[in-house]
Short mmCIF file of C-alpha atoms and ligand atoms in Angstrom, two decimals:
data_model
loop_
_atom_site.label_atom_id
_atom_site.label_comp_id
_atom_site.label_asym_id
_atom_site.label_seq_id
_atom_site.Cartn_x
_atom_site.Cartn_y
_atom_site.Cartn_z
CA UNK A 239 -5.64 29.19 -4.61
CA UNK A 240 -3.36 26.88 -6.50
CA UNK A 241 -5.54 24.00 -8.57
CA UNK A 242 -3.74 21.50 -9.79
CA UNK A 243 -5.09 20.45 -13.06
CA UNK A 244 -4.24 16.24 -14.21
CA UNK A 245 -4.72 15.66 -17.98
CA UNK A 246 -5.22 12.46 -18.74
CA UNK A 247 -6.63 12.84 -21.63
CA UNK A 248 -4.91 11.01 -24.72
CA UNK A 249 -7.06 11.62 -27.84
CA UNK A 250 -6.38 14.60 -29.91
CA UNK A 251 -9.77 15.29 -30.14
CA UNK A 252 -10.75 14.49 -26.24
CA UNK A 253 -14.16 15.17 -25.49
CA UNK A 254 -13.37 14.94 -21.90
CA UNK A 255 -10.80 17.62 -22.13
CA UNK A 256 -12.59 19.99 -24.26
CA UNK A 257 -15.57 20.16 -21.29
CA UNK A 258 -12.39 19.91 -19.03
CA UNK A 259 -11.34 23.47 -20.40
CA UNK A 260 -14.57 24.90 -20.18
CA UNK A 261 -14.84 23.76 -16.46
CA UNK A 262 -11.63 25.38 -15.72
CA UNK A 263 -12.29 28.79 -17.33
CA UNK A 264 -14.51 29.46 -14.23
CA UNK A 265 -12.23 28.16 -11.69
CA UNK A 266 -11.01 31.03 -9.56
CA UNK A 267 -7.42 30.24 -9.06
CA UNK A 268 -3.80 29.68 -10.18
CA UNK A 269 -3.84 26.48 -12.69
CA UNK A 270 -0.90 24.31 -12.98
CA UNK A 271 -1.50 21.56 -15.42
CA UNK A 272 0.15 18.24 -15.67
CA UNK A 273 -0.42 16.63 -18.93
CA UNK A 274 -0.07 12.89 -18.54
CA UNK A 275 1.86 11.58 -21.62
CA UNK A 276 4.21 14.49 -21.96
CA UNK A 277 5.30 13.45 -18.59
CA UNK A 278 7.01 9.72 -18.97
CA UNK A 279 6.16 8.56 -15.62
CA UNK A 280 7.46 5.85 -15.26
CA UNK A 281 5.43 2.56 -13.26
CA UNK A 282 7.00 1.47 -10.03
CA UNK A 283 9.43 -1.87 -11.10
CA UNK A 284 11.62 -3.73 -8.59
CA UNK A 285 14.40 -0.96 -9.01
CA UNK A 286 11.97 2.58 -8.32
CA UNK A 287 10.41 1.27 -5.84
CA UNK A 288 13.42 -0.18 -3.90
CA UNK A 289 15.23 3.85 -5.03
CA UNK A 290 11.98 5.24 -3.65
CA UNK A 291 11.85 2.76 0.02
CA UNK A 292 15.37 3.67 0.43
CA UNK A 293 14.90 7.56 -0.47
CA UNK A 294 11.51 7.39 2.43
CA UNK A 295 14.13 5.69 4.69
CA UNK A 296 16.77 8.37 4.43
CA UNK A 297 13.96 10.68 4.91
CA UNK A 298 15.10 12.63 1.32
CA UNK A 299 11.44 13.47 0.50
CA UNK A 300 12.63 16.52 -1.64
CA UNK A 301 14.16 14.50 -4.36
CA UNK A 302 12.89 14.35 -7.72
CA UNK A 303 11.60 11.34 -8.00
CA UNK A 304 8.72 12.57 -5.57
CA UNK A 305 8.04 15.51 -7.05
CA UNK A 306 4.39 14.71 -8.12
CA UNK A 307 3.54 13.57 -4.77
CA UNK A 308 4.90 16.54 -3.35
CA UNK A 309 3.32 18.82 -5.38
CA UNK A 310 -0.09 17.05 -5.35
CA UNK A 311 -0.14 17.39 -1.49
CA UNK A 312 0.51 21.02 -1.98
CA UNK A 313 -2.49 21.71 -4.08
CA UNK A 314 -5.47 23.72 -2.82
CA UNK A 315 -7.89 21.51 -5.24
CA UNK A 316 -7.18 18.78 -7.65
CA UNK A 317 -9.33 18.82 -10.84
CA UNK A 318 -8.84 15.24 -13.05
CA UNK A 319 -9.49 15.01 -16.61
CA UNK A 320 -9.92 11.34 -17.95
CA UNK A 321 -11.71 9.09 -20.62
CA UNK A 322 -13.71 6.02 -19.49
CA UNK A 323 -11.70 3.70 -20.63
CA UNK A 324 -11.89 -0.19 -20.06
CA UNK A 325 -14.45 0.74 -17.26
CA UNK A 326 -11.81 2.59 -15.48
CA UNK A 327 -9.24 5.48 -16.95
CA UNK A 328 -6.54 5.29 -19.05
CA UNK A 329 -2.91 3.45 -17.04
CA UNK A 330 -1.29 6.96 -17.82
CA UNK A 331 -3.59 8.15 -14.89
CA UNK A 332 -2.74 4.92 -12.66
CA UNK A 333 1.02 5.53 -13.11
CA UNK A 334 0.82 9.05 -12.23
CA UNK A 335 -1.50 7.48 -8.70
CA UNK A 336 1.88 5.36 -7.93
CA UNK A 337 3.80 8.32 -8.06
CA UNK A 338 2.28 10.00 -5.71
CA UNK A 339 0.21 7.59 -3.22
CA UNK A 340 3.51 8.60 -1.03
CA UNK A 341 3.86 7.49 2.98
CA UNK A 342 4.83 10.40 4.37
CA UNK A 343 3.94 13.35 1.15
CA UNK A 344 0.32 12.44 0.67
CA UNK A 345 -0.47 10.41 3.42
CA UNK A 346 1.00 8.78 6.71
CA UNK A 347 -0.37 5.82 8.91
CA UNK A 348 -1.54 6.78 12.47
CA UNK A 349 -2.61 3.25 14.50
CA UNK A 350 -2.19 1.48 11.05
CA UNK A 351 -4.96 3.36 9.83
CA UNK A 352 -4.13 5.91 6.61
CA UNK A 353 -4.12 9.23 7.17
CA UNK A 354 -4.35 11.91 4.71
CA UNK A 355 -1.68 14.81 4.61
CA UNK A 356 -2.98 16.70 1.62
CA UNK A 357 -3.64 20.16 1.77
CA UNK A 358 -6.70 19.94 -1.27
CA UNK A 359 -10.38 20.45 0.12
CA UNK A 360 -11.83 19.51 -3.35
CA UNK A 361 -10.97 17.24 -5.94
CA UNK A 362 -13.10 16.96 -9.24
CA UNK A 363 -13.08 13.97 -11.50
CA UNK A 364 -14.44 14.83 -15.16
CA UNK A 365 -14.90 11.67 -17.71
CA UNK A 366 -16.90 11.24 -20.78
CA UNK A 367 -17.83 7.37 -21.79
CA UNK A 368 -19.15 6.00 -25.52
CA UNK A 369 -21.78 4.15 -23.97
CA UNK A 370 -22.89 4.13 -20.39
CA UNK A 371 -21.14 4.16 -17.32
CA UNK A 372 -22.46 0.53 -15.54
CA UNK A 373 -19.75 0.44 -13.44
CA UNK A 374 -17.81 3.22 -12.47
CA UNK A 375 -14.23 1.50 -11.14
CA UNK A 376 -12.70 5.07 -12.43
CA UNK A 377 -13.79 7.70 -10.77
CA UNK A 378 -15.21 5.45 -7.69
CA UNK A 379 -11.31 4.51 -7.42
CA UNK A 380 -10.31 7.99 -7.47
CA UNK A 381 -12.92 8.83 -4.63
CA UNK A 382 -11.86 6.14 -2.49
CA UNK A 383 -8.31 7.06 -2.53
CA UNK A 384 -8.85 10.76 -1.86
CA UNK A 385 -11.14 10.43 1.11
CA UNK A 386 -9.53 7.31 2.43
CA UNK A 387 -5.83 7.97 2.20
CA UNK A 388 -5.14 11.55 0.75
CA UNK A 389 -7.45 13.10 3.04
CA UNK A 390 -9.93 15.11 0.68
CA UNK A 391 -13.36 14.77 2.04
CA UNK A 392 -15.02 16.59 -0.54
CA UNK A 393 -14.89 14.73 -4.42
CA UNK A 394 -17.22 15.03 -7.07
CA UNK A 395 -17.60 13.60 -10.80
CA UNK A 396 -18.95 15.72 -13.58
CA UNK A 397 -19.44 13.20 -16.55
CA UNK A 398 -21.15 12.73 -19.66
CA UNK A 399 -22.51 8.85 -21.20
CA UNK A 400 -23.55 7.70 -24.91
CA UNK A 401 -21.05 10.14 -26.58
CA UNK A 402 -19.81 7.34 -29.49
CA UNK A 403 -23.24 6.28 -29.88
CA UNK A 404 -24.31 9.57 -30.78
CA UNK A 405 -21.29 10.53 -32.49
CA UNK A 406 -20.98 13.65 -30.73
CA UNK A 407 -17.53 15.52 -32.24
CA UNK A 408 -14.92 17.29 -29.76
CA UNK A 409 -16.12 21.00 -31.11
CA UNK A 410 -19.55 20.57 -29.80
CA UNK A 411 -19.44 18.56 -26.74
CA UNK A 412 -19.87 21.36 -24.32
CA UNK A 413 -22.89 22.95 -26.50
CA UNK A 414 -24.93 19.54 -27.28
CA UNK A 415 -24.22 17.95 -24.48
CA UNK A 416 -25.26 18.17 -20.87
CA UNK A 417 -23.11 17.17 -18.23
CA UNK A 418 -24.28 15.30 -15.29
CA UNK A 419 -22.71 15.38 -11.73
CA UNK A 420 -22.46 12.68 -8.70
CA UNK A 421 -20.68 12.95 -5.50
C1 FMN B 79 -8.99 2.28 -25.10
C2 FMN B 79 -10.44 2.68 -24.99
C3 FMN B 79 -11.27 2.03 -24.10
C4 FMN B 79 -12.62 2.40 -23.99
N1 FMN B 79 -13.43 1.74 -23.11
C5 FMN B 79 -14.73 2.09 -23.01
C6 FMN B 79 -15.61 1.42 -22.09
O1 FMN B 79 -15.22 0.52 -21.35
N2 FMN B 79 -16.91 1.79 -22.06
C7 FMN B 79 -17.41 2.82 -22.85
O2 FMN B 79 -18.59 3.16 -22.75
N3 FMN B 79 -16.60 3.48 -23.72
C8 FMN B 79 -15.29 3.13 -23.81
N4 FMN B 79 -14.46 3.80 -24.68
C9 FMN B 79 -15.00 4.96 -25.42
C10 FMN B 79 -14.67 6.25 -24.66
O3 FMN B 79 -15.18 6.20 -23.34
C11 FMN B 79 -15.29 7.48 -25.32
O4 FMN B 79 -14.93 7.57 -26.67
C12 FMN B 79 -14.87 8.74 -24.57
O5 FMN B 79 -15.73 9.81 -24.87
C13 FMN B 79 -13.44 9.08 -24.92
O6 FMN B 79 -13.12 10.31 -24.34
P1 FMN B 79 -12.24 11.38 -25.14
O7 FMN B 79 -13.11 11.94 -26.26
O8 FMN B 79 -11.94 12.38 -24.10
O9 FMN B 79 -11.04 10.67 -25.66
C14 FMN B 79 -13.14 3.45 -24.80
C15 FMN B 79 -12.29 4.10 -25.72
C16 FMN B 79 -10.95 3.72 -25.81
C17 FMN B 79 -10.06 4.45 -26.81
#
């Protein structure tokens, strides 16, 4: 099973990435990990996305521009690591969404309504916020994306709240800490 494994973590001493890690060590399966900002994706300007129309046009969907959206709709499960940032997750992890919310890699329009063409039957979101999570526009983004338009049915967050107001440090997250899940 090949799990494809999003870091967008950004903090040297991510919480979120430390219980990430732990998660993982029990996943049965090959991991391939992407880690956000070693990657320099770049946001979709008037130039990459007129490249990327006209590369969709001339049906060159093996070029390396789509390469994340290729490989994302390859995965067997998807397994995201990000902070609550800002109510949401850090950009790194919205750029990386542009590059591959794909017509035609990840998903594909049948009557005008989206259609998802990604093999994944699982994808699992994992945060950590400094106070409390009163509105979720991260992972509840995520969600809606995979089910409506990628095609994965089956999402789940795994997240922990308060973690600045208790000043709980990297090294002991996963020991002090207990982890809450939602669907
Ligand atoms: C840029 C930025 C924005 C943040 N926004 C929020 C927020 O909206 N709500 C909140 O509770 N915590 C917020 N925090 C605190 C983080 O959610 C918290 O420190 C989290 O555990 C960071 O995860 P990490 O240890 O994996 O980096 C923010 C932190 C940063 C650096």
């Amino acid at each position: 099973m090949k799990i494809l494994f999003i870091n967008a973590c950004v903090r040297e001493k991510s919480r979120t990435l430390a219980y990430a890690r732990k998660y993982l060590e029990n996943a049965d399966g090959d991991i391939t990990e992407i880690v956000l900002q070693n990657e320099n994706i770049l946001p979709l300007d008037k130039a990459r996305l007129e490249k990327r129309d006209r590369l969709l046009a001339e049906n060159k969907t093996d070029d390396e521009m789509l390469r994340y959206a290729r490989q994302f709709a390859q995965a067997d499960e998807i397994v995201i690591a990000a902070p609550y940032w800002d109510l949401g997750f850090p950009a790194l992890l919205k750029i990386y969404i542009e590059a591959i919310s794909v017509s035609g890699i990840t998903f594909t329009y049948e009557r005008n309504i989206p259609k998802g063409l990604c093999k994944a039957k699982r994808l699992v979101y994992i945060t950590t916020a400094g106070g409390r999570i009163y509105a979720d526009f991260g992972y509840n983004y995520v969600k809606m994306l995979a089910q409506t338009m990628y095609g994965i049915r089956d999402t789940k967050c795994i997240y922990a709240e308060n973690l600045d107001v208790e000043c709980i440090p990297c090294e002991k997250v996963t020991e002090l800490v207990r982890f809450k899940e939602k669907e």
